[in-house]
PDB file of C-alpha atoms in Angstrom:
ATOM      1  CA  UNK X1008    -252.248 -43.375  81.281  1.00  0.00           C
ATOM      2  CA  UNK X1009    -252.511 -46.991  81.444  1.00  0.00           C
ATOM      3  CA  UNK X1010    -250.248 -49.427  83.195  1.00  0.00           C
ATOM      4  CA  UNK X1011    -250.314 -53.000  82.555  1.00  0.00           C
ATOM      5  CA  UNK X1012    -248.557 -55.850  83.812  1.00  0.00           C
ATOM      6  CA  UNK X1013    -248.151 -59.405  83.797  1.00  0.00           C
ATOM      7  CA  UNK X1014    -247.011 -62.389  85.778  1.00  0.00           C
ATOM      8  CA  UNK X1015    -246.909 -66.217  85.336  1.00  0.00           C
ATOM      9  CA  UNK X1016    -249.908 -67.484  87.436  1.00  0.00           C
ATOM     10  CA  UNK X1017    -246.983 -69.810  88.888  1.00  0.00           C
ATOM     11  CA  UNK X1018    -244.822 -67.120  90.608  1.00  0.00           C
ATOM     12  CA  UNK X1019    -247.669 -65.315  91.878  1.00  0.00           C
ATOM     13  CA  UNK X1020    -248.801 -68.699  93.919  1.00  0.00           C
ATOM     14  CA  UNK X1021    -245.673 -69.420  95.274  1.00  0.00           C
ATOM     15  CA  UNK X1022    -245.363 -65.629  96.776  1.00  0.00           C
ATOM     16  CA  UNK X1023    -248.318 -66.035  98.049  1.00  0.00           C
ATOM     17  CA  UNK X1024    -247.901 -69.005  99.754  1.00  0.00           C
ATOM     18  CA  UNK X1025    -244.430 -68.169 101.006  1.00  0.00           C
ATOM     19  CA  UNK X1026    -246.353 -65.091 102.754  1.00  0.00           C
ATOM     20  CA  UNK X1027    -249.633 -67.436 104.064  1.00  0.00           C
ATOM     21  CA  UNK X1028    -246.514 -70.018 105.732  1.00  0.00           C
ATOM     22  CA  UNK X1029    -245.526 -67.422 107.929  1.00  0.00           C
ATOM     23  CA  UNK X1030    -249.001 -66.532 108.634  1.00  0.00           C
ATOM     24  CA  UNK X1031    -249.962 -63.340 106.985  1.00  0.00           C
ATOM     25  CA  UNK X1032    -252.543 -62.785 104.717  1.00  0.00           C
ATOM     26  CA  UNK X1033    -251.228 -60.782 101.670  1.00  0.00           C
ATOM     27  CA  UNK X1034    -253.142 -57.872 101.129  1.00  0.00           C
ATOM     28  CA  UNK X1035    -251.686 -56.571  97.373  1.00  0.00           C
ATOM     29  CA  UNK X1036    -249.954 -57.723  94.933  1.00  0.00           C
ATOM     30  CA  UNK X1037    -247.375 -55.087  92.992  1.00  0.00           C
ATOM     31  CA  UNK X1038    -244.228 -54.874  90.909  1.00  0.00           C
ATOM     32  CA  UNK X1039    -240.726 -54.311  92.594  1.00  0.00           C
ATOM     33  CA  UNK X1040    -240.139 -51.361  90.316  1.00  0.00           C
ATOM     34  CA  UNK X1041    -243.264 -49.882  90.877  1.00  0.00           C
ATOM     35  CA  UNK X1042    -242.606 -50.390  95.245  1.00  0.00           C
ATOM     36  CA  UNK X1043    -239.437 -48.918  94.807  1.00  0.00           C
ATOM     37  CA  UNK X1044    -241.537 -46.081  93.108  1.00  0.00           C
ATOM     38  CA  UNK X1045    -244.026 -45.921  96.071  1.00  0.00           C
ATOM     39  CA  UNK X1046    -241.250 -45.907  98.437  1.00  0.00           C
ATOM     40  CA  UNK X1047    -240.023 -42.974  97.151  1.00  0.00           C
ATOM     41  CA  UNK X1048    -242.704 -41.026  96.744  1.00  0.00           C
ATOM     42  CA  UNK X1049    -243.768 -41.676 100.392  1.00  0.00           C
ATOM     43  CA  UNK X1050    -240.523 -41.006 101.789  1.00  0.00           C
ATOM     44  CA  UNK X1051    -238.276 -38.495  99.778  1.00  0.00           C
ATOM     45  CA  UNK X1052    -237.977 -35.489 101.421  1.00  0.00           C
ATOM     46  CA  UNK X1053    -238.976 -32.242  99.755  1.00  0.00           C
ATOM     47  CA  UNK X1054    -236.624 -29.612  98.136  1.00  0.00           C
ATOM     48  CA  UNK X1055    -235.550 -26.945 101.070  1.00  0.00           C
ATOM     49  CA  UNK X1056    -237.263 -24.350  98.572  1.00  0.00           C
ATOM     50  CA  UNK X1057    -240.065 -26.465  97.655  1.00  0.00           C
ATOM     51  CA  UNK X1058    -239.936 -26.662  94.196  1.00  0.00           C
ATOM     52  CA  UNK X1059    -240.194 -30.411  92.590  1.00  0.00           C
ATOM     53  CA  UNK X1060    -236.932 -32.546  92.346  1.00  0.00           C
ATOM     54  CA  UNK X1061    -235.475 -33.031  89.310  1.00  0.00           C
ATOM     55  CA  UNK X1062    -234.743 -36.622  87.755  1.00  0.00           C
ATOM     56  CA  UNK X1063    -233.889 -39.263  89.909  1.00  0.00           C
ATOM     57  CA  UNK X1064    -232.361 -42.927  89.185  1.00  0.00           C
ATOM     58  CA  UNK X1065    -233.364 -45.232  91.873  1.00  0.00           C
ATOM     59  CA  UNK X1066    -231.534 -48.404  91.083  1.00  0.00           C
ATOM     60  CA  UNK X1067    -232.303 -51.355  93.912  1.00  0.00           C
ATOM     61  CA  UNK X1068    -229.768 -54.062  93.361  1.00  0.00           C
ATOM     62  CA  UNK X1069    -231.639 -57.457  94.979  1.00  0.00           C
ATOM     63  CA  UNK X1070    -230.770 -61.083  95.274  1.00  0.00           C
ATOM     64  CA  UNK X1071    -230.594 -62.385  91.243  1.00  0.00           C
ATOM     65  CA  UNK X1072    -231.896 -58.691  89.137  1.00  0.00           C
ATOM     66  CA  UNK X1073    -231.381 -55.292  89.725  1.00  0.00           C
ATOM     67  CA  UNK X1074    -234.067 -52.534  89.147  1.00  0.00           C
ATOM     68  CA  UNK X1075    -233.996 -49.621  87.783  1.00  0.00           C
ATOM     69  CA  UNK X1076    -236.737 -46.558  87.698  1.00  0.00           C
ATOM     70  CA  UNK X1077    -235.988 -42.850  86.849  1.00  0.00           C
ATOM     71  CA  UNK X1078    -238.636 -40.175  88.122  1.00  0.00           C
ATOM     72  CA  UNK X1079    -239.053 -36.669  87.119  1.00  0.00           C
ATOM     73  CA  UNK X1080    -241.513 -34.401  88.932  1.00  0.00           C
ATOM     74  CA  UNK X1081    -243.327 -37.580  90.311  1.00  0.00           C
ATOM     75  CA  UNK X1082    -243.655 -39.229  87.321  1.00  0.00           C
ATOM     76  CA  UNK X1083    -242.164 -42.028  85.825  1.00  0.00           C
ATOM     77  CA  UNK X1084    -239.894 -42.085  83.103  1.00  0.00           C
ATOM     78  CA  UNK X1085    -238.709 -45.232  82.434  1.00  0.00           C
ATOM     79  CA  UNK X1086    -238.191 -48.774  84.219  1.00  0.00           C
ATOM     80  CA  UNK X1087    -235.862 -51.457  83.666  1.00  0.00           C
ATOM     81  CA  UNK X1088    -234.726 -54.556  85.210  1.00  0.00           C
ATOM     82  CA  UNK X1089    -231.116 -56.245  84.907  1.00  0.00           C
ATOM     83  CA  UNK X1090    -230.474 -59.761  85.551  1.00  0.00           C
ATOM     84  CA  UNK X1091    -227.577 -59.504  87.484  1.00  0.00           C
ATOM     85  CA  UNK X1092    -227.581 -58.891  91.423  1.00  0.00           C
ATOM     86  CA  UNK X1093    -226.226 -59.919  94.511  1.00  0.00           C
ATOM     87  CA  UNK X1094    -226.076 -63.708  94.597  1.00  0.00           C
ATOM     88  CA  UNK X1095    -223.680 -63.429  90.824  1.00  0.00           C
ATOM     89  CA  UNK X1096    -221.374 -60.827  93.142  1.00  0.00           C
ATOM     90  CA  UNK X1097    -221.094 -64.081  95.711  1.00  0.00           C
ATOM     91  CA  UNK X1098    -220.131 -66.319  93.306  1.00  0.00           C
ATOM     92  CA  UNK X1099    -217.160 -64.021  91.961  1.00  0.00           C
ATOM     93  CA  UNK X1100    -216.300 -63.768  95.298  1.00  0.00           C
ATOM     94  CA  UNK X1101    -216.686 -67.580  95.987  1.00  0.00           C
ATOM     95  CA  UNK X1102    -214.425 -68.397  92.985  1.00  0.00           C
ATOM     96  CA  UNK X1103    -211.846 -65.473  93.147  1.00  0.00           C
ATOM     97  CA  UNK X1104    -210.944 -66.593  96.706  1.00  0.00           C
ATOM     98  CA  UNK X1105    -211.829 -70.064  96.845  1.00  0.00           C
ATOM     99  CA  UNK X1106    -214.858 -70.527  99.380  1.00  0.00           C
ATOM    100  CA  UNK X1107    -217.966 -71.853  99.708  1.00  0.00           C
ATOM    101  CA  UNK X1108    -221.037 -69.563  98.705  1.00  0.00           C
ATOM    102  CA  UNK X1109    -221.866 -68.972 102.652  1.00  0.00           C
ATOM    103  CA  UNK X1110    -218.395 -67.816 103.171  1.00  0.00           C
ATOM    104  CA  UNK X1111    -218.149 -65.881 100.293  1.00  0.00           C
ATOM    105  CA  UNK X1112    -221.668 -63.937 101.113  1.00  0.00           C
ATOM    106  CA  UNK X1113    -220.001 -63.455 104.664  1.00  0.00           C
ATOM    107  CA  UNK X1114    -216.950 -61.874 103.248  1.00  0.00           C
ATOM    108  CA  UNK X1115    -218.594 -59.798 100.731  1.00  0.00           C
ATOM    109  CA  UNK X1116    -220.955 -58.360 104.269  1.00  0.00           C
ATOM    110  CA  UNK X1117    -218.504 -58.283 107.019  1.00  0.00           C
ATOM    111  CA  UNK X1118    -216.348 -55.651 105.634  1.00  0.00           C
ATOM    112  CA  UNK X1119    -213.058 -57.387 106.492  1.00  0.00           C
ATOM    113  CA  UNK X1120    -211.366 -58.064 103.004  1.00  0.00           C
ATOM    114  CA  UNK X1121    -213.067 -55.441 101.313  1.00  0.00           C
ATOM    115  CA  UNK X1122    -210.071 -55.105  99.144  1.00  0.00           C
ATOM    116  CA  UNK X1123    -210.350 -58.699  97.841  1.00  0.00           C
ATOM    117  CA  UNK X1124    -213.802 -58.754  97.701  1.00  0.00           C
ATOM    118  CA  UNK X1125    -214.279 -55.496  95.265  1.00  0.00           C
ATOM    119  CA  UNK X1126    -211.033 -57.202  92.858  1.00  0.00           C
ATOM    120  CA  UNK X1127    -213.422 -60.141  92.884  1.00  0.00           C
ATOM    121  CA  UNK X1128    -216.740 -58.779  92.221  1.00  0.00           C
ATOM    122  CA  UNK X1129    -215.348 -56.216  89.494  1.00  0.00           C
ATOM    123  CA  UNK X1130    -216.204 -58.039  86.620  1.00  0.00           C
ATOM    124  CA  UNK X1131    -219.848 -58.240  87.387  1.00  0.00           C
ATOM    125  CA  UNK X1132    -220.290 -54.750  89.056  1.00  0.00           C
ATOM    126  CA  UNK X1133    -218.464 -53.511  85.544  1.00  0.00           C
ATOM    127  CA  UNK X1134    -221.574 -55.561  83.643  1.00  0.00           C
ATOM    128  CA  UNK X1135    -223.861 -53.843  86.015  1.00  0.00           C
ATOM    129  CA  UNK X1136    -222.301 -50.254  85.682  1.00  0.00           C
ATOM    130  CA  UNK X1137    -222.734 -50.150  81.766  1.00  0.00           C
ATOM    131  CA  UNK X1138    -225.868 -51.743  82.012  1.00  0.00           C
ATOM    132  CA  UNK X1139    -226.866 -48.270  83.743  1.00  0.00           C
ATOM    133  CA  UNK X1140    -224.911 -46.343  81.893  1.00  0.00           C
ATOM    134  CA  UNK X1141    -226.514 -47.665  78.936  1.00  0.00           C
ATOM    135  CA  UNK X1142    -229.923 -46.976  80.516  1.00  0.00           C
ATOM    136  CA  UNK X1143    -229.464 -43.556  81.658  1.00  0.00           C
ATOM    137  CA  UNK X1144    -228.341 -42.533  78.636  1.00  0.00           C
ATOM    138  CA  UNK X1145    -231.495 -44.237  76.692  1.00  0.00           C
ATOM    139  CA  UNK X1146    -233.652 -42.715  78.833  1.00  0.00           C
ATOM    140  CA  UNK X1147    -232.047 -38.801  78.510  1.00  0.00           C
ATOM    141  CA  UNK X1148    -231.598 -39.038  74.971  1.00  0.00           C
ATOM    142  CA  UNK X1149    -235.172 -40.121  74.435  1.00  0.00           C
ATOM    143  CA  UNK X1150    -237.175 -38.817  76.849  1.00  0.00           C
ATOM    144  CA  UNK X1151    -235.619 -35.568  77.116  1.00  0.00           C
ATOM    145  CA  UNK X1152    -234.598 -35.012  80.779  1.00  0.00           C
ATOM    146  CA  UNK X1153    -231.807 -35.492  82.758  1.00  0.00           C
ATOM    147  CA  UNK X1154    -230.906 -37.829  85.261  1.00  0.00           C
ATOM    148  CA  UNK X1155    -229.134 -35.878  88.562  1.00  0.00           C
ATOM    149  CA  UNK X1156    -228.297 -38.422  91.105  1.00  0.00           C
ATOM    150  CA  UNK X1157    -228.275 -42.220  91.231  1.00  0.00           C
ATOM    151  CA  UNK X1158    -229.549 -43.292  94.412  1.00  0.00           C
ATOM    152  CA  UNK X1159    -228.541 -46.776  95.461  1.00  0.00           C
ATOM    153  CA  UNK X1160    -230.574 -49.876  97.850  1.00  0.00           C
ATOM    154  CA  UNK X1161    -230.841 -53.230  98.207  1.00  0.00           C
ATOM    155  CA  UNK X1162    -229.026 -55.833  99.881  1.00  0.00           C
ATOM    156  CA  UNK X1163    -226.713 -56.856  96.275  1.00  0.00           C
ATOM    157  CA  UNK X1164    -225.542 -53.231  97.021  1.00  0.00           C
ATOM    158  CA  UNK X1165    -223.925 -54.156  99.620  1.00  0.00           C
ATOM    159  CA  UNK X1166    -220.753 -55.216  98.214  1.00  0.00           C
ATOM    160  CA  UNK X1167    -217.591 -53.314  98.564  1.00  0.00           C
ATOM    161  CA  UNK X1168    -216.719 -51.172  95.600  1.00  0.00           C
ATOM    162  CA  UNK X1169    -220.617 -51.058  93.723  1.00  0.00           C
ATOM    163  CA  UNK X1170    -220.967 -47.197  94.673  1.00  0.00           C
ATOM    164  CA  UNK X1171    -217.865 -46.070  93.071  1.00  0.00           C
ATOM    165  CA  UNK X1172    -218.165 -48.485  90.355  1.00  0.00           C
ATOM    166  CA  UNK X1173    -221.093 -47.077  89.374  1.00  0.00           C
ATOM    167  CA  UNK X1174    -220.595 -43.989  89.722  1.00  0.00           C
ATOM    168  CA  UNK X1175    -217.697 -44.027  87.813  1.00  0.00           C
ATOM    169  CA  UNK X1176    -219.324 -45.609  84.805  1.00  0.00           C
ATOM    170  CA  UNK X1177    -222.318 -42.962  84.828  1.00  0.00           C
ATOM    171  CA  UNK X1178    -220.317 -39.976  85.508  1.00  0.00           C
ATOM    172  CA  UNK X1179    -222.730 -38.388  88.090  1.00  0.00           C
ATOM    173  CA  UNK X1180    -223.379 -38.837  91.554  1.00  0.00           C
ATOM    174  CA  UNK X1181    -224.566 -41.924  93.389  1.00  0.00           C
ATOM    175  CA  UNK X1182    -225.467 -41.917  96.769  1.00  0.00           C
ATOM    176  CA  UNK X1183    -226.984 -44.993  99.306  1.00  0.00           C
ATOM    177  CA  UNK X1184    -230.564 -43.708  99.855  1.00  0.00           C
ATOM    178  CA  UNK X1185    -232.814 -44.970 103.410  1.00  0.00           C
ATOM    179  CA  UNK X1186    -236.108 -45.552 102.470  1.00  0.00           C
ATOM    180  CA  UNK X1187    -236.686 -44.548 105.848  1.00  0.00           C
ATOM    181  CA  UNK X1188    -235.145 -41.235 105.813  1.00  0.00           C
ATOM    182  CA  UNK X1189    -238.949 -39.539 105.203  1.00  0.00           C
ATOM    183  CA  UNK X1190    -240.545 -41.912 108.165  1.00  0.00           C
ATOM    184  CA  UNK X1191    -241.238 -41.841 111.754  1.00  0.00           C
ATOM    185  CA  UNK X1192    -240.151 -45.369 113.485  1.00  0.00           C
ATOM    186  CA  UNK X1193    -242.156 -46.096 116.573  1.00  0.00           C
ATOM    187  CA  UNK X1194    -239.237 -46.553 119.158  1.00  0.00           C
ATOM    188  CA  UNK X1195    -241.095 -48.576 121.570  1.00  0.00           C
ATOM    189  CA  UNK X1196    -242.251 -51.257 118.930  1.00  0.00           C
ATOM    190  CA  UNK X1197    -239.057 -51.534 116.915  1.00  0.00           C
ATOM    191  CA  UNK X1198    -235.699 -52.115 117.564  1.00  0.00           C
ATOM    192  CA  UNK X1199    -234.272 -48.784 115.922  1.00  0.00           C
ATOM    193  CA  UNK X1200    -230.349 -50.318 115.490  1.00  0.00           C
ATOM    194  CA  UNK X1201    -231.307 -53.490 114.387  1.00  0.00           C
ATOM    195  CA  UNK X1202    -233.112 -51.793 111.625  1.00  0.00           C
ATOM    196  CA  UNK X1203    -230.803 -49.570 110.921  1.00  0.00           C
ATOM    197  CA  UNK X1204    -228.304 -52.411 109.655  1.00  0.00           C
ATOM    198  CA  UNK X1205    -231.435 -53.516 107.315  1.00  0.00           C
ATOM    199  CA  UNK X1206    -232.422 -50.035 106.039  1.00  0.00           C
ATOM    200  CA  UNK X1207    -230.338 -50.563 102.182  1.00  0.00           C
ATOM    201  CA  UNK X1208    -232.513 -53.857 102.117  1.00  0.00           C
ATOM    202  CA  UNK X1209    -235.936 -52.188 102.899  1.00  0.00           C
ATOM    203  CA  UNK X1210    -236.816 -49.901  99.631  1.00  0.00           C
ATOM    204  CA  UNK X1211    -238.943 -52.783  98.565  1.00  0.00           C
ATOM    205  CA  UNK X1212    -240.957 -53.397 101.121  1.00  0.00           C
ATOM    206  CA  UNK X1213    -241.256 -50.146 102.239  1.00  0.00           C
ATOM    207  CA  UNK X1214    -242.999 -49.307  98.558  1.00  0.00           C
ATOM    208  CA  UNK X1215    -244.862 -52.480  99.517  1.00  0.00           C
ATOM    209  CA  UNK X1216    -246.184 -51.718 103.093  1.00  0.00           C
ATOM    210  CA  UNK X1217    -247.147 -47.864 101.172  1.00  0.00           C
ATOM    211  CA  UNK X1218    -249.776 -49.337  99.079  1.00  0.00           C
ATOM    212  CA  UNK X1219    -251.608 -51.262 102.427  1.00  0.00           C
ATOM    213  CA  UNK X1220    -250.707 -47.785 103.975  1.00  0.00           C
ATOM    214  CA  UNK X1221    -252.951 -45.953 100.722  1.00  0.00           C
ATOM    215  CA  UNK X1222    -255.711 -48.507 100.864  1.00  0.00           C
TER     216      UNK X1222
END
């Protein structure tokens, strides 16, 4: 098996030098879909009988795309990203209520209009939810498995109403998934509650930090 992939010279630079201002030295280079992968596969607990998991959708809805990567038995079956995410959520929100973006990305976090906030953001979580749809079904129909679970991160994910949105539109289960649910967190060197209010954000860089982990 071969993988290739490809970037503009462009974006690479300016991760890279968004990572050297804070003073780090980068030490890979990968794909979000392919972290999310990694993330998994380092942290997914086993079956209780220990026989391999069936198909899994791990969709990880970010700032401006959403990914999406099905695994069966540890492999990959298919990858997809959507161009829809968090920040077009915000700006249903923003115009559906009548605030400014910061306000409207406050309201769509704080959890105290939730109600309002889900009637605004239904449009684009229905785009989103038949966007999966359509992919799960590509993805059993050709490559012959099926899909058990959706499991849901990222920060987009957030917003009130995407969980039963989408798993009303793929008619299967869909459940928030901690990339940290497989790892041991060094208590005296972390604030444990502080991360646990960034753990839906984390599946990323978690897949990220497992390749540095590897080398």
């Amino acid at each position: 098996t071969v993988l290739l992939a490809a970037a503009r010279n462009s974006l690479v630079d300016e991760r890279v030098a968004q990572v050297r201002s804070l003073g780090l030295a980068p030490e890979c280079i990968d794909v979000d879909l392919f972290a999310l992968a990694n993330a998994w596969e380092l942290c997914a607990p086993p079956e209780a009988d220990g026989t391999p998991r069936g198909a899994v959708a791990l969709v990880d809805v970010g700032a401006v795309r959403t990914s999406i990567h099905v695994l069966a038995n540890g492999r990959t079956r298919f990858s997809r990203e959507i161009p829809i995410g968090g920040t077009d959520m915000t700006a249903a929100v923003a115009r559906r209520m009548s605030l400014d973006p910061v306000q409207a990305e406050e309201a769509k976090r704080s959890g105290e209009a939730d109600e309002q906030v889900a009637a605004a953001a239904a449009p684009v979580l229905e785009d989103l939810a038949n966007e999966l749809a359509l992919s799960l079904e590509y993805v059993e129909h050709h490559e012959g498995v099926v899909v058990d679970e959706v499991l849901l991160s990222g920060g987009g994910a957030l917003c009130a109403g995407t969980r039963e949105q989408l798993e009303l539109a793929v008619q299967r289960p869909v459940r928030w998934w901690s990339p940290l649910e497989g790892l041991r967190v060094d208590e005296s060197r972390v604030d444990v509650e502080q991360l646990g209010r960034w753990t839906p954000t984390l599946a990323v860089a978690v897949g990220l930090a497992s390749r540095v982990r590897a080398a």
